[in-house]
Backbone as numpy.savetxt, mean C-alpha at the origin, in Angstrom:
# Nx Ny Nz CAx CAy CAz Cx Cy Cz
-13.00 34.69 2.68 -12.26 33.67 3.11 -10.95 33.51 3.37
-10.79 34.80 3.33 -9.32 35.16 3.84 -9.40 35.73 5.80
-10.91 35.85 5.98 -10.96 37.15 6.79 -10.72 35.98 7.43
-10.88 34.59 7.42 -11.55 33.11 8.17 -9.97 32.73 8.29
-9.58 32.84 8.03 -7.51 32.79 8.45 -7.20 32.60 8.19
-6.45 31.69 9.85 -5.50 31.39 10.92 -4.57 30.68 10.73
-3.25 30.62 11.42 -2.31 29.49 11.88 -2.28 28.50 11.54
-2.15 27.42 11.15 -3.11 26.00 12.04 -1.75 25.66 12.45
-2.06 25.38 13.57 -0.90 23.75 14.72 -0.62 22.20 14.87
-2.43 22.56 15.14 -3.05 20.42 14.89 -4.63 20.93 14.09
-4.99 18.98 13.77 -5.79 19.45 12.84 -7.06 18.30 14.23
-8.05 18.52 14.16 -8.52 17.52 14.38 -8.98 16.72 13.85
-9.44 14.47 14.24 -9.40 14.14 13.15 -10.55 12.52 13.59
-11.73 13.14 13.45 -13.02 12.58 12.49 -13.28 10.86 12.71
-14.81 10.80 13.16 -14.50 9.15 13.52 -14.46 8.23 13.90
-14.11 9.49 15.43 -14.23 8.35 16.82 -15.25 8.41 17.38
-15.85 9.54 17.27 -16.40 9.78 17.98 -18.18 8.95 18.59
-18.34 8.70 19.72 -19.31 7.44 20.37 -19.16 6.21 20.57
-17.69 5.78 20.06 -17.06 4.47 21.11 -16.54 4.71 21.74
-17.27 5.02 22.97 -16.14 5.27 24.63 -16.73 3.50 25.16
-17.57 3.07 24.70 -18.04 1.90 25.10 -17.55 0.92 25.02
-16.84 0.55 23.19 -16.23 -0.51 22.37 -14.80 0.10 21.88
-15.08 1.05 22.53 -12.77 1.31 23.56 -12.24 1.00 23.23
-12.09 -0.22 23.78 -11.04 -1.59 24.73 -10.89 -2.71 23.69
-12.72 -3.18 23.01 -12.19 -3.72 22.27 -11.72 -3.15 21.33
-12.73 -2.24 20.52 -11.40 -1.73 19.40 -10.51 -2.07 19.17
-9.81 -1.52 20.25 -8.26 -1.04 20.77 -7.27 -2.89 20.50
-8.19 -3.60 21.61 -7.01 -4.79 20.60 -7.51 -5.21 19.50
-8.96 -5.31 19.24 -9.27 -5.46 17.80 -8.21 -5.41 17.16
-7.49 -4.20 17.19 -7.01 -3.30 15.59 -5.40 -3.66 16.87
-5.18 -3.89 17.29 -3.74 -3.98 17.86 -4.22 -5.67 17.09
-4.22 -6.81 17.20 -4.05 -8.23 17.20 -4.17 -8.09 15.55
-5.02 -7.09 14.75 -4.87 -7.06 12.90 -3.65 -6.65 12.79
-3.60 -5.76 14.12 -0.99 -4.97 12.90 -0.43 -6.20 12.98
-0.81 -7.00 14.36 -0.23 -8.12 14.41 0.66 -9.17 13.77
-1.31 -9.66 13.03 -0.78 -10.15 11.75 0.00 -9.62 11.61
-0.41 -7.92 9.85 0.42 -7.56 9.79 1.10 -8.33 9.44
2.38 -7.39 10.47 3.27 -7.21 11.15 4.03 -9.33 10.82
3.53 -10.17 11.66 3.92 -11.58 11.61 4.20 -12.00 9.83
3.27 -11.28 9.37 2.34 -12.23 7.67 3.78 -12.12 7.05
3.67 -10.27 7.23 4.50 -9.92 5.95 6.17 -9.36 6.94
6.83 -10.33 8.18 7.48 -10.53 8.31 8.36 -11.73 7.51
7.36 -12.45 8.64 7.63 -14.18 8.07 8.15 -13.93 6.83
7.47 -13.51 4.96 7.83 -13.63 4.20 8.93 -12.94 3.77
9.55 -11.65 4.49 10.41 -10.65 4.76 11.92 -11.84 4.26
11.91 -12.24 5.87 12.48 -12.87 6.64 13.44 -14.07 6.13
12.43 -14.97 5.13 12.29 -16.30 4.88 13.00 -16.16 3.28
12.44 -14.42 1.84 13.24 -14.29 1.41 15.26 -14.08 0.89
14.67 -13.77 2.51 16.43 -12.78 2.26 17.66 -14.03 3.30
16.59 -14.41 3.91 17.90 -16.29 4.77 17.74 -17.46 3.31
16.97 -17.32 2.87 16.80 -18.17 1.02 18.12 -17.75 0.91
18.66 -18.30 -0.01 18.86 -17.35 -1.14 18.45 -17.82 -2.56
18.46 -18.81 -2.19 17.64 -19.86 -3.47 16.38 -18.79 -3.80
15.84 -17.17 -3.15 14.59 -16.93 -2.59 15.55 -15.59 -3.96
16.99 -15.68 -4.05 17.19 -14.52 -4.42 16.49 -13.80 -6.19
15.59 -14.47 -6.14 15.05 -14.25 -7.67 14.53 -12.86 -8.14
14.67 -12.38 -9.91 13.46 -10.64 -9.49 12.35 -10.98 -9.06
11.75 -12.26 -8.96 10.13 -12.05 -8.42 10.57 -12.40 -7.61
10.86 -12.57 -6.40 11.05 -13.56 -5.29 11.32 -11.77 -4.05
12.80 -11.19 -5.33 13.01 -9.51 -5.02 11.53 -9.02 -4.44
10.39 -8.57 -5.64 10.00 -7.76 -5.86 8.94 -8.05 -4.27
8.55 -9.70 -4.65 8.13 -10.04 -3.35 8.25 -8.76 -1.78
9.63 -8.92 -1.88 10.53 -8.87 -0.96 9.29 -7.56 -0.72
9.76 -6.44 -1.84 9.40 -5.41 -1.45 7.96 -4.88 -1.78
7.25 -6.07 -1.50 5.74 -4.96 -1.56 5.43 -5.90 -1.11
5.78 -6.87 0.30 5.41 -6.93 1.92 6.54 -5.97 3.22
7.64 -5.61 2.80 7.97 -4.34 2.70 7.97 -3.34 2.96
6.75 -3.02 1.83 6.32 -1.80 1.61 5.07 -1.41 2.76
4.40 -2.71 2.60 2.45 -3.17 3.04 4.01 -2.67 5.67
4.77 -2.64 5.95 5.03 -2.92 6.89 5.20 -0.67 6.86
6.13 -0.11 5.45 5.95 0.58 6.34 5.14 1.28 5.58
3.28 1.49 4.88 2.52 1.74 5.21 1.94 2.10 5.91
1.75 0.81 6.78 1.01 -0.06 7.81 1.25 1.14 9.47
2.52 0.98 9.29 3.48 1.71 10.72 2.65 3.16 10.12
2.30 3.82 9.40 1.77 5.66 8.71 -0.23 5.43 10.15
-0.02 4.27 9.58 -1.42 4.50 10.38 -1.76 4.55 11.78
-1.13 2.89 11.94 -1.70 2.12 12.78 -0.72 2.43 14.27
-0.05 3.32 14.57 0.59 2.83 15.96 -0.99 4.45 16.39
-0.57 5.94 15.45 -1.63 6.93 15.85 -2.79 6.72 15.91
-3.87 5.25 14.94 -5.17 5.58 15.23 -5.13 4.40 16.99
-4.44 3.29 17.02 -4.09 3.08 17.89 -4.02 3.81 20.20
-3.05 4.95 20.02 -3.21 5.55 20.16 -4.52 6.43 20.76
-5.21 6.95 19.07 -6.69 8.01 19.81 -7.87 7.04 19.50
-7.72 5.32 19.81 -8.06 4.83 20.12 -9.39 5.21 21.58
-7.48 5.10 22.63 -7.41 5.29 23.61 -7.86 6.51 24.96
-7.76 7.55 23.11 -8.13 9.00 23.52 -8.80 9.43 23.41
-9.50 10.07 24.41 -10.57 11.41 24.18 -11.03 12.00 22.89
-9.31 13.11 23.33 -9.68 14.10 22.03 -7.89 13.56 21.17
-9.04 13.07 20.05 -8.03 13.21 18.61 -7.94 14.24 17.62
-6.62 14.32 17.94 -6.05 15.27 17.03 -4.71 15.38 17.38
-3.99 15.59 15.74 -2.75 15.09 15.16 -1.59 17.32 14.83
-1.18 16.58 15.52 -0.14 17.55 14.34 0.09 18.65 12.92
-0.24 19.53 13.01 -0.02 20.58 11.68 1.84 18.65 10.33
2.44 19.10 10.50 3.17 18.38 9.80 3.12 16.59 10.56
2.61 16.29 11.89 2.31 15.60 11.57 1.33 15.08 10.22
0.84 15.17 10.50 -0.57 15.53 9.52 0.01 15.13 7.77
0.96 15.42 8.00 2.01 16.42 6.53 2.65 14.62 6.06
2.88 14.41 7.45 4.16 12.57 6.98 2.81 12.29 7.02
1.75 11.85 7.97 1.00 11.06 7.60 0.16 10.84 6.82
-0.24 11.46 5.83 -0.93 11.40 4.13 -0.02 11.13 3.18
1.97 11.77 3.88 3.32 11.18 2.64 2.92 9.56 2.81
3.31 9.21 4.01 3.71 7.78 4.55 2.15 7.25 3.60
1.59 7.74 3.81 -0.07 6.33 3.49 -0.01 6.80 1.87
0.14 7.22 1.14 -0.05 7.60 -0.25 1.13 7.24 -0.44
2.31 7.48 -0.21 3.73 7.17 -1.04 4.03 5.28 -1.20
3.68 4.29 0.00 3.43 3.30 0.17 1.58 2.72 -0.93
0.54 3.06 -0.75 -0.30 3.48 -1.78 0.46 2.66 -3.49
1.03 4.18 -3.71 1.93 4.38 -4.64 3.24 3.00 -5.17
4.18 3.18 -3.62 4.64 2.23 -4.05 4.29 0.33 -5.04
2.80 0.86 -4.47 2.11 -0.71 -4.51 2.25 -1.32 -5.57
2.11 -0.05 -6.25 1.36 0.23 -8.23 3.10 0.07 -8.58
3.76 1.10 -8.54 5.02 0.62 -9.16 5.68 -1.24 -8.71
5.43 -1.21 -7.45 5.94 -2.38 -7.44 5.17 -4.34 -8.04
3.99 -3.16 -8.31 3.52 -4.78 -8.95 3.65 -4.16 -10.58
3.73 -2.68 -10.97 4.14 -2.91 -12.57 5.76 -4.10 -12.19
6.02 -3.42 -11.48 7.56 -4.45 -11.96 7.77 -6.03 -11.89
6.22 -6.43 -10.87 5.95 -7.75 -11.44 5.77 -8.67 -12.37
4.60 -6.86 -12.51 4.29 -7.41 -14.26 5.11 -8.39 -15.64
6.13 -6.51 -14.92 7.03 -7.07 -16.24 8.55 -7.83 -16.81
7.85 -8.74 -14.81 9.93 -9.91 -14.87 8.31 -10.59 -15.24
6.78 -10.23 -15.00 6.29 -12.29 -15.56 5.90 -11.93 -16.97
5.79 -11.15 -17.94 6.12 -10.62 -19.64 6.71 -10.97 -19.59
8.30 -10.39 -19.34 9.25 -10.93 -20.29 10.03 -12.69 -19.49
8.93 -13.28 -18.39 9.71 -15.15 -18.09 9.10 -15.52 -19.14
8.22 -15.26 -19.53 6.91 -16.29 -20.46 6.94 -15.36 -21.82
7.02 -14.77 -22.25 6.62 -14.03 -22.98 8.20 -14.17 -24.23
8.90 -13.45 -23.46 10.88 -13.60 -24.03 11.57 -14.24 -22.92
11.70 -16.09 -23.15 11.58 -17.14 -21.84 13.24 -16.82 -22.33
14.46 -17.03 -23.36 15.85 -16.86 -23.89 16.32 -15.65 -23.66
15.12 -15.23 -23.16 16.01 -13.07 -23.04 16.13 -13.21 -21.74
15.32 -13.83 -20.88 15.28 -13.28 -19.30 16.15 -12.60 -18.92
17.31 -13.48 -18.37 18.45 -13.70 -17.64 19.17 -12.48 -18.21
19.30 -11.79 -19.64 19.66 -10.65 -20.02 19.18 -10.00 -19.42
18.07 -9.96 -19.68 17.04 -8.72 -18.97 16.93 -8.72 -17.66
16.97 -9.88 -17.19 16.96 -9.07 -16.07 17.78 -9.34 -14.80
18.28 -8.56 -15.40 20.42 -9.34 -14.51 20.17 -7.96 -13.18
21.07 -8.87 -11.67 20.59 -8.62 -10.69 20.93 -6.65 -10.67
21.73 -6.62 -11.66 21.53 -5.07 -11.80 20.50 -3.51 -12.27
20.01 -4.17 -12.64 18.73 -3.95 -13.41 17.96 -4.49 -12.46
17.53 -4.98 -11.83 16.57 -5.48 -10.52 16.76 -4.49 -9.62
17.83 -4.49 -8.91 18.18 -3.31 -8.25 17.45 -1.63 -9.03
17.93 -1.68 -9.83 17.35 -0.33 -10.29 15.76 -0.33 -10.63
15.69 -0.06 -11.19 14.40 -0.98 -11.04 12.97 -0.50 -9.74
14.08 -1.72 -8.93 13.79 -1.24 -6.89 13.45 -0.19 -6.75
14.95 0.85 -7.17 15.29 1.58 -6.00 14.29 1.95 -6.72
14.54 2.72 -8.23 13.52 3.22 -8.80 11.73 3.45 -8.47
11.57 1.94 -7.78 9.68 1.53 -8.07 9.40 2.07 -6.25
10.50 2.26 -5.08 10.78 3.04 -4.04 11.02 4.64 -4.43
11.59 5.18 -5.50 12.38 6.90 -5.63 10.70 7.01 -6.72
10.41 7.12 -6.57 9.75 7.70 -8.00 8.31 7.88 -6.79
7.37 6.74 -6.50 6.61 7.93 -5.86 7.02 8.46 -4.48
8.18 8.41 -3.93 8.39 9.58 -2.25 8.42 10.73 -2.84
9.07 10.94 -4.41 9.27 12.67 -5.31 7.91 13.15 -5.48
6.92 11.97 -5.94 5.46 12.72 -6.91 5.06 12.92 -5.78
4.89 12.16 -4.81 4.31 12.51 -2.74 4.49 13.22 -2.78
6.37 13.30 -2.39 7.08 14.69 -1.60 6.43 16.15 -2.41
6.12 16.56 -3.56 6.09 18.04 -4.75 4.54 17.92 -4.12
3.87 16.41 -4.29 2.16 16.51 -3.45 2.36 17.85 -1.79
3.27 16.84 -1.19 2.73 17.58 0.10 3.55 19.14 0.53
4.72 19.51 -0.30 5.01 20.71 -0.69 4.52 21.40 -0.74
3.11 20.92 -2.20 2.37 22.08 -2.74 1.17 22.41 -1.84
0.87 21.48 -0.72 -0.53 20.90 -0.55 -0.08 22.28 1.16
1.28 21.82 1.89 1.59 22.55 2.73 0.98 24.04 2.85
1.24 24.31 3.46 0.56 26.11 3.67 -0.39 25.76 5.20
0.43 26.61 6.25 0.07 26.85 7.79 -0.70 27.37 7.93
-1.35 28.10 7.05 -2.39 29.76 6.69 -3.15 29.39 6.19
-5.03 28.52 6.47 -5.68 27.52 6.26 -7.33 28.08 6.91
-8.10 28.22 6.10 -9.62 28.48 6.77 -10.37 27.18 7.70
-9.74 26.40 8.23 -10.42 25.24 8.87 -9.10 24.55 9.70
-10.05 23.66 10.55 -8.52 22.61 11.08 -9.41 20.81 10.62
-10.54 21.03 10.44 -10.83 19.49 10.60 -10.79 18.70 9.60
-10.63 17.64 9.86 -10.46 16.38 8.56 -11.47 16.00 9.06
-12.63 15.47 7.62 -13.35 14.60 8.33 -13.11 12.79 8.21
-12.19 12.34 8.28 -11.60 11.26 8.09 -10.60 10.85 9.73
-10.28 9.27 9.14 -10.49 8.95 10.75 -8.40 9.37 10.22
-7.65 9.63 8.79 -6.42 10.06 8.58 -6.26 10.98 8.19
-4.98 11.93 8.55 -4.72 12.47 6.95 -5.16 13.00 5.61
-4.80 13.30 4.48 -4.98 12.89 3.22 -4.73 14.43 3.41
-3.25 14.27 1.21 -3.33 16.29 0.59 -4.27 16.78 0.48
-6.01 15.34 -0.17 -7.00 16.05 -0.81 -7.84 17.00 0.74
-7.45 16.23 1.70 -9.08 17.07 2.58 -7.54 18.44 3.01
-6.63 18.17 3.19 -6.33 19.45 3.80 -5.79 20.17 2.45
-5.48 19.93 1.92 -5.43 21.27 0.27 -7.45 21.78 0.35
-8.31 20.96 1.02 -9.39 21.28 0.98 -10.49 22.27 2.02
-8.58 22.70 2.55 -8.80 23.35 3.54 -8.55 24.75 3.84
-7.77 25.07 2.17 -6.62 26.39 2.49 -7.57 27.82 1.62
-7.54 28.10 2.15 -8.04 30.02 1.67 -8.93 30.60 0.01
-7.49 29.71 -0.24 -7.67 30.04 -1.88 -7.13 29.10 -2.51
-7.79 29.58 -4.12 -6.97 27.63 -4.85 -5.79 28.26 -4.99
-5.12 27.16 -5.57 -4.18 27.21 -6.18 -4.04 25.76 -7.47
-3.65 26.40 -9.02 -3.45 25.28 -9.18 -2.75 24.53 -9.18
-1.55 23.97 -8.69 -0.79 23.40 -8.69 -1.20 22.22 -7.25
-2.18 22.92 -7.29 -2.89 21.53 -6.34 -3.52 20.62 -6.72
-3.95 20.87 -7.96 -5.36 19.91 -9.20 -3.41 20.04 -10.39
-2.92 19.95 -10.67 -2.20 19.36 -11.58 -1.09 18.49 -11.08
-0.72 18.58 -9.23 0.39 17.35 -9.56 -0.04 16.56 -8.83
-2.05 16.51 -7.81 -2.45 15.29 -7.75 -2.89 14.58 -9.65
-3.58 15.92 -9.95 -3.87 14.90 -11.90 -2.53 14.72 -12.43
-1.90 14.48 -12.28 -0.36 13.91 -12.92 -0.01 12.81 -11.77
-0.31 12.81 -10.56 0.40 11.24 -9.93 -1.25 10.90 -10.24
-2.61 10.86 -10.76 -3.79 9.47 -10.71 -2.29 9.14 -12.23
-2.94 9.87 -13.21 -2.69 9.49 -14.79 -1.01 8.95 -14.56
-0.58 9.63 -14.02 1.19 8.07 -13.80 0.53 7.17 -13.61
-0.35 6.88 -12.38 -0.43 5.44 -11.70 -1.45 4.64 -12.35
-2.33 5.48 -13.32 -4.04 4.89 -13.90 -2.52 4.09 -15.74
-1.58 5.17 -15.47 -0.50 4.11 -16.89 -0.33 2.98 -15.78
0.43 2.87 -15.19 0.69 1.41 -14.58 -0.45 0.21 -14.66
-1.61 1.43 -14.52 -2.73 -0.52 -14.33 -2.34 -0.34 -15.45
-2.78 0.44 -16.91 -2.91 0.17 -17.86 -1.17 -0.76 -18.88
-0.90 -0.56 -18.02 0.74 -1.76 -18.40 0.57 -2.53 -17.43
0.04 -2.84 -16.86 -0.21 -3.97 -16.16 -0.81 -5.19 -16.88
-2.08 -4.09 -17.57 -3.67 -5.00 -18.47 -2.43 -6.00 -19.88
-1.70 -4.42 -20.16 -1.26 -4.71 -21.19 -0.66 -5.83 -21.47
0.16 -6.20 -20.28 1.20 -7.17 -20.63 1.14 -8.73 -19.95
-0.30 -8.54 -19.48 -1.57 -9.90 -19.12 -1.77 -10.08 -20.58
-2.45 -9.37 -20.83 -3.26 -9.64 -22.49 -1.73 -10.33 -23.37
-1.29 -10.23 -23.19 0.80 -10.88 -23.86 0.26 -12.15 -23.56
0.96 -11.59 -22.42 0.69 -13.35 -21.24 -0.04 -14.55 -21.58
-1.20 -13.57 -20.73 -2.62 -15.30 -21.59 -1.82 -15.40 -22.66
-1.66 -15.16 -23.96 -2.11 -15.23 -25.34 -0.30 -16.75 -25.68
0.45 -16.16 -24.94 1.09 -16.97 -24.72 1.45 -18.38 -24.58
0.24 -18.50 -23.15 0.13 -18.82 -21.83 -0.93 -20.22 -22.63
-1.66 -19.78 -24.15 -2.52 -20.73 -23.52 -1.32 -21.58 -25.20
-0.22 -20.81 -25.13 -0.21 -21.86 -26.51 1.06 -23.29 -26.33
1.03 -22.30 -24.40 1.83 -24.33 -23.83 1.34 -24.45 -22.69
1.07 -25.98 -22.54 0.76 -26.25 -21.16 2.03 -25.64 -20.05
3.84 -25.85 -20.79 4.08 -25.37 -19.40 4.34 -23.91 -19.13
4.46 -23.12 -20.06 3.80 -22.17 -19.30 2.33 -21.66 -18.84
1.16 -21.89 -19.21 0.37 -22.49 -18.75 0.45 -22.76 -17.31
0.90 -23.93 -16.63 1.27 -23.75 -15.64 2.50 -22.82 -15.01
2.95 -22.13 -15.24 3.98 -20.56 -14.66 2.70 -19.61 -14.69
1.80 -19.64 -15.73 1.31 -18.86 -15.41 0.51 -19.04 -13.85
-0.28 -20.14 -13.99 -1.35 -20.68 -12.99 -0.21 -19.90 -11.62
0.45 -20.70 -12.02 1.60 -20.78 -9.96 1.97 -19.10 -10.01
1.94 -18.39 -11.21 2.98 -17.24 -10.48 2.33 -16.02 -10.92
1.46 -15.84 -11.85 0.33 -14.79 -12.67 -0.54 -14.59 -11.60
-1.23 -15.25 -11.08 -2.60 -15.66 -10.70 -2.66 -15.26 -9.26
-1.26 -15.20 -8.27 -1.17 -14.72 -7.08 -0.81 -13.39 -7.26
-0.20 -13.04 -8.33 0.11 -11.75 -8.55 -0.98 -10.27 -9.70
-2.42 -11.13 -10.13 -3.62 -10.61 -10.44 -4.69 -10.17 -9.50
-4.26 -10.95 -8.01 -4.78 -11.80 -7.26 -4.64 -10.75 -6.08
-3.47 -9.86 -6.04 -2.54 -8.82 -5.97 -2.98 -7.99 -6.14
-2.96 -7.65 -7.58 -3.17 -6.77 -7.92 -5.18 -6.25 -7.94
-5.77 -6.65 -8.49 -6.84 -6.45 -8.02 -7.39 -6.23 -5.65
-6.67 -6.88 -5.54 -7.00 -7.18 -3.63 -6.63 -4.68 -3.57
-5.01 -5.16 -4.55 -5.10 -3.37 -4.31 -5.28 -1.80 -5.39
-5.99 -2.84 -5.82 -6.78 -1.16 -7.00 -8.01 -1.52 -6.09
-8.99 -2.80 -5.75 -10.34 -2.18 -5.02 -11.01 -1.59 -4.77
-9.04 -1.50 -3.24 -8.96 -1.50 -1.32 -9.12 0.54 -2.18
-8.19 0.48 -2.69 -7.40 1.27 -2.76 -8.55 2.54 -3.64
-9.52 1.71 -4.28 -10.27 2.58 -5.76 -11.86 3.39 -4.33
-12.36 1.97 -3.99 -12.84 2.06 -3.23 -12.48 3.42 -1.96
-11.62 3.38 -0.82 -11.28 4.87 0.00 -10.90 6.28 -1.03
-10.93 5.91 -1.53 -10.27 7.41 -2.64 -11.93 8.13 -3.85
-12.54 7.49 -3.98 -13.93 6.98 -4.99 -14.86 7.93 -3.53
-14.85 6.65 -2.06 -16.13 7.38 -1.15 -15.40 8.84 -0.80
-13.81 9.20 -0.54 -13.93 10.32 0.36 -14.45 11.64 -1.02
-13.92 11.43 -2.49 -14.57 12.67 -3.77 -15.67 12.17 -3.75
-17.10 11.25 -3.42 -18.19 11.38 -3.80 -18.92 10.25 -3.30
-18.83 10.03 -1.85 -19.63 9.24 -1.62 -20.29 10.25 -0.66
-21.99 8.90 0.64 -22.53 9.74 0.54 -22.60 10.24 2.00
-22.04 10.90 2.60 -21.61 11.26 4.15 -23.69 10.99 4.92
-24.54 10.54 4.37 -25.78 9.84 5.61 -24.78 8.37 5.58
-23.76 7.18 4.99 -23.77 6.03 6.00 -24.06 6.14 6.95
-23.88 4.93 8.02 -22.89 4.82 9.37 -21.35 5.38 9.66
-20.86 5.69 10.61 -20.06 6.33 10.17 -19.16 5.28 10.66
-19.58 4.20 11.51 -18.44 2.62 11.23 -17.98 1.74 9.61
-19.31 1.99 9.47 -18.85 1.76 7.74 -18.01 3.33 6.71
-18.18 3.90 7.05 -17.39 5.25 6.66 -16.20 4.90 7.10
-16.14 4.48 8.48 -14.33 3.31 8.73 -14.08 3.29 8.15
-14.73 2.34 8.31 -14.19 1.01 7.01 -13.82 0.73 5.59
-14.94 1.42 5.14 -13.80 1.63 3.73 -12.33 3.29 3.82
-12.34 3.23 4.56 -11.90 5.11 5.01 -10.39 3.34 5.44
-10.21 2.87 5.68 -9.20 1.25 6.45 -8.90 0.31 5.75
-10.03 0.35 4.35 -10.32 -0.81 3.82 -8.44 -1.07 2.91
-8.04 -0.08 2.68 -6.29 -0.74 2.03 -5.60 -0.49 3.00
-6.48 -0.22 4.29 -4.59 0.10 5.14 -4.87 -1.91 5.91
-6.04 -2.35 5.82 -6.00 -3.75 5.99 -5.97 -5.11 5.28
-6.80 -4.74 4.85 -7.51 -5.80 3.29 -5.65 -6.39 2.80
-4.97 -5.68 1.27 -3.57 -6.04 1.25 -2.89 -6.34 2.23
-1.97 -5.12 3.05 -1.03 -6.07 3.70 -1.48 -7.67 4.51
-1.99 -8.12 4.08 -3.07 -9.31 5.16 -3.15 -9.40 4.06
-3.31 -9.44 3.35 -3.68 -10.19 1.70 -2.70 -11.00 1.21
-1.95 -9.91 0.34 -0.45 -10.14 -0.20 0.34 -11.35 0.68
1.32 -11.06 1.43 1.89 -11.68 1.70 0.92 -13.04 2.23
-0.43 -13.07 2.33 -0.92 -14.06 2.15 -0.37 -15.56 0.87
-1.19 -14.80 0.61 -1.24 -14.74 -0.97 -0.25 -15.67 -2.24
1.13 -15.06 -1.12 2.85 -15.05 -1.81 2.60 -16.49 -0.57
2.70 -16.05 0.52 3.56 -17.43 1.11 2.52 -18.75 0.58
1.44 -18.74 0.74 0.78 -20.09 0.26 0.69 -20.68 -0.76
0.23 -20.08 -1.43 0.07 -20.15 -2.93 1.15 -20.72 -3.95
2.14 -19.81 -3.98 3.65 -19.70 -4.48 4.56 -20.89 -3.42
4.70 -22.08 -4.72 5.02 -23.54 -4.05 6.23 -23.27 -2.83
7.45 -22.44 -3.30 8.92 -22.04 -3.20 9.04 -21.30 -1.73
8.04 -20.65 -1.38 8.19 -19.92 -0.56 7.60 -20.15 0.67
6.41 -21.08 -0.18 5.43 -21.79 1.53 6.49 -22.92 2.28
7.45 -23.08 1.41 8.18 -24.48 2.27 8.86 -23.92 2.98
9.10 -22.56 1.92 10.65 -22.04 3.00 10.09 -21.85 3.77
8.87 -21.02 4.12 7.86 -21.39 5.48 8.08 -21.87 6.81
7.57 -23.12 5.27 6.92 -24.39 6.32 8.52 -24.33 7.67
9.38 -24.91 6.21 11.24 -25.20 6.91 11.64 -24.35 8.21
11.56 -23.34 7.99 11.36 -21.98 9.00 10.80 -22.04 10.08
9.62 -22.32 9.98 8.89 -22.30 11.87 9.28 -23.67 12.03
9.87 -24.79 11.36 9.93 -26.27 11.59 11.45 -25.98 12.37
13.16 -24.25 12.10 14.39 -24.94 12.73 13.85 -23.84 13.94
12.80 -22.88 13.45 12.48 -21.97 14.92 11.91 -22.46 15.89
10.79 -23.69 15.98 10.41 -24.63 16.75 11.36 -26.01 17.60
12.66 -26.57 16.46 13.87 -27.18 17.05 14.50 -26.46 17.52
14.46 -25.28 17.70 15.55 -24.16 18.45 15.46 -24.02 19.13
13.86 -24.20 20.05 12.92 -23.73 21.37 13.02 -24.44 21.74
13.21 -25.89 21.14 12.96 -27.34 21.74 13.78 -27.73 22.04
15.75 -27.64 22.18 16.74 -27.81 22.36 17.20 -26.45 23.05
């Protein structure tokens, strides 16, 4: 295959062929969706930052989860909106690597933050007397820092091993760039391209196992006390819903990308690839903003203050 190798400077993306008649409609719907993502996430973030009563570990983690939602979607929606109005769907080589890094470092950070939230609830319910000594401000800062740093480092390593401007193709069969699809264009196999992604997958499967383990203990303790059961329903149930949403959305994308049938209609393929960029960024802030009483009350008070200020 090396005889077909060439220096690639840009990639072509697929999935938007034959949408000329619906181009404007899709653009407006996508723009509306992106605006909603910004609105709900920024509302939760600003509410938690402004209200000092919400400067507790659980709400700090929720704030970071919403910030991560904005970070991840910023790697997709601006480029996608541009492509909807363009007849040529291309992306530069380094832009492709950057997009892949942003999208999947955000997905990994989601699991890191959700694991922190599971640990926070485990300590709060299973070890309530030690909670304030375990979840100190300093430790919370370190945990949050690591929750961002580790995914960045892992995806940076994955991106470095993927990057090879000499490839045997330049077409990516997806709406956006993915390291795995870029590495499939390589003219020769590389052990690093197998080992590092395998380690990343194993590492984050470990996160999911830890979350499940922590909630098994939380459920056992919660059954013994009405107070703990109320705390579980109020704070842990939203977290479980968020975990299921993120995991299911990402699994749909990863499994379909590797094993899915290409005979599905293009619109269905596009939805499956966009699902983790569409559902979790909207659902997560809505779950925490409306289910958690403290945040819901603060959001309503903040909205009332804004309306009063505008009227005066």
